[in-house]
Each structure stands twice: as C-alpha cells, then as structure tokens.
Short mmCIF file of C-alpha atoms in Angstrom, two decimals:
data_model
loop_
_atom_site.label_atom_id
_atom_site.label_comp_id
_atom_site.label_asym_id
_atom_site.label_seq_id
_atom_site.Cartn_x
_atom_site.Cartn_y
_atom_site.Cartn_z
CA UNK A 55 -0.04 -0.01 -0.03
CA UNK A 56 2.87 2.39 0.70
CA UNK A 57 4.35 1.97 -2.76
CA UNK A 58 0.89 2.56 -4.34
CA UNK A 59 0.75 5.81 -2.35
CA UNK A 60 4.21 6.79 -3.59
CA UNK A 61 3.35 6.07 -7.16
CA UNK A 62 0.25 8.26 -6.97
CA UNK A 63 1.83 10.97 -4.99
CA UNK A 64 4.91 11.29 -7.28
CA UNK A 65 2.93 11.09 -10.49
CA UNK A 66 0.53 13.90 -9.23
CA UNK A 67 3.38 15.97 -7.97
CA UNK A 68 5.16 15.75 -11.35
CA UNK A 69 2.01 16.70 -13.22
CA UNK A 70 1.50 19.70 -11.08
CA UNK A 71 5.22 20.79 -10.99
CA UNK A 72 6.43 19.97 -14.39
CA UNK A 73 3.60 19.10 -16.93
CA UNK A 74 1.48 22.27 -16.59
CA UNK A 75 -1.44 19.90 -16.43
CA UNK A 76 -5.05 21.26 -16.13
CA UNK A 77 -6.51 17.93 -15.26
CA UNK A 78 -5.23 14.93 -13.35
CA UNK A 79 -7.00 11.68 -12.86
CA UNK A 80 -6.11 9.04 -10.34
CA UNK A 81 -7.58 5.46 -10.46
CA UNK A 82 -6.70 2.75 -7.86
CA UNK A 83 -8.17 -0.78 -7.82
CA UNK A 84 -7.53 -4.51 -7.26
CA UNK A 85 -8.18 -7.22 -9.71
CA UNK A 86 -9.18 -10.88 -9.02
CA UNK A 87 -5.53 -12.04 -9.58
CA UNK A 88 -4.16 -10.51 -6.42
CA UNK A 89 -2.83 -7.35 -8.11
CA UNK A 90 -3.15 -3.70 -7.22
CA UNK A 91 -3.38 -1.23 -10.14
CA UNK A 92 -2.55 2.42 -9.83
CA UNK A 93 -3.11 4.80 -12.83
CA UNK A 94 -2.40 8.49 -12.94
CA UNK A 95 -3.09 10.39 -16.08
CA UNK A 96 -2.75 14.04 -16.82
CA UNK A 97 -3.38 16.35 -19.82
CA UNK A 98 -0.04 18.21 -19.52
CA UNK A 99 2.70 18.81 -21.87
CA UNK A 100 4.14 15.14 -21.81
CA UNK A 101 7.73 14.33 -22.33
CA UNK A 102 8.37 12.74 -18.99
CA UNK A 103 11.45 10.50 -19.01
CA UNK A 104 12.25 8.07 -16.23
CA UNK A 105 15.94 8.30 -17.21
CA UNK A 106 16.04 12.02 -16.44
CA UNK A 107 15.93 13.00 -12.79
CA UNK A 108 15.44 10.78 -9.92
CA UNK A 109 11.50 10.73 -9.16
CA UNK A 110 10.35 8.39 -11.78
CA UNK A 111 13.45 6.26 -11.83
CA UNK A 112 13.18 5.89 -8.06
CA UNK A 113 9.51 4.74 -8.55
CA UNK A 114 10.42 2.14 -11.11
CA UNK A 115 13.05 0.78 -8.71
CA UNK A 116 10.59 0.70 -5.78
CA UNK A 117 7.94 -0.94 -7.84
CA UNK A 118 10.24 -3.51 -9.26
CA UNK A 119 11.71 -4.37 -5.78
CA UNK A 120 8.17 -5.63 -4.83
CA UNK A 121 7.83 -7.69 -8.07
CA UNK A 122 5.70 -5.06 -9.76
CA UNK A 123 5.79 -3.17 -13.02
CA UNK A 124 5.69 0.53 -13.76
CA UNK A 125 4.71 1.78 -17.24
CA UNK A 126 5.03 5.38 -18.23
CA UNK A 127 3.51 6.79 -21.48
CA UNK A 128 4.42 10.37 -22.20
CA UNK A 129 4.35 11.66 -25.77
CA UNK A 130 5.21 15.32 -26.20
CA UNK A 131 2.07 17.49 -26.11
CA UNK A 132 -0.02 14.42 -25.20
CA UNK A 133 0.10 14.24 -21.41
CA UNK A 134 1.48 11.57 -19.30
CA UNK A 135 0.13 8.28 -17.91
CA UNK A 136 1.84 6.43 -15.15
CA UNK A 137 0.47 2.88 -14.46
CA UNK A 138 1.83 0.61 -11.76
CA UNK A 139 0.76 -3.05 -11.20
CA UNK A 140 1.85 -4.25 -7.75
CA UNK A 141 1.33 -7.68 -6.17
CA UNK A 142 -1.17 -7.71 -3.28
CA UNK A 143 -0.29 -9.56 -0.12
CA UNK A 144 -3.18 -10.57 2.12
#
C-alpha cells in the first residue's frame, strides 16, 4: 500500500510541478488475480522521462523491488500516464 501511495503521489506532484496539467485523474483498484493497479493520467505537456531526474526512476526501482511493473506513457504534447501493477499480499 505504501508503494501505491508513492506512485500516485509522485505522479501527481510531477503533473503539477512539471507538466502544466489542467486535469489529473487517479484510479486505484484491485483485480481478481491479487494485483493492485494504480493509474495517474494528466493532460499536461508530456515528455516525462524516467531516465532524467530521480523521481520516476526511483518509482520504477521501488515498484520492481516488490515484483511489480511501472509503465510510463508520455508523448510530447499528449500528457502523461503512469501505471503501476503491484502484487497484493493478504
């Protein structure tokens, strides 16, 4: 749960701070396969690069350490979508 919070928090902070976004959506849910899904989508300027800066790179590492996957889609002028899939432990 802590990693899901960090994914959402970092993605929202980046959208506000760097993307000049006017709209940010956050969706969190669990599926029937024991996975937690976190998605943050903004309508900002795009161009987010997980290899530049430490925020997104740190998220990738944190998610991977738990056996999860982080996907970032961010075309220039198209906004950014950050999606994490994390294993749920009950």
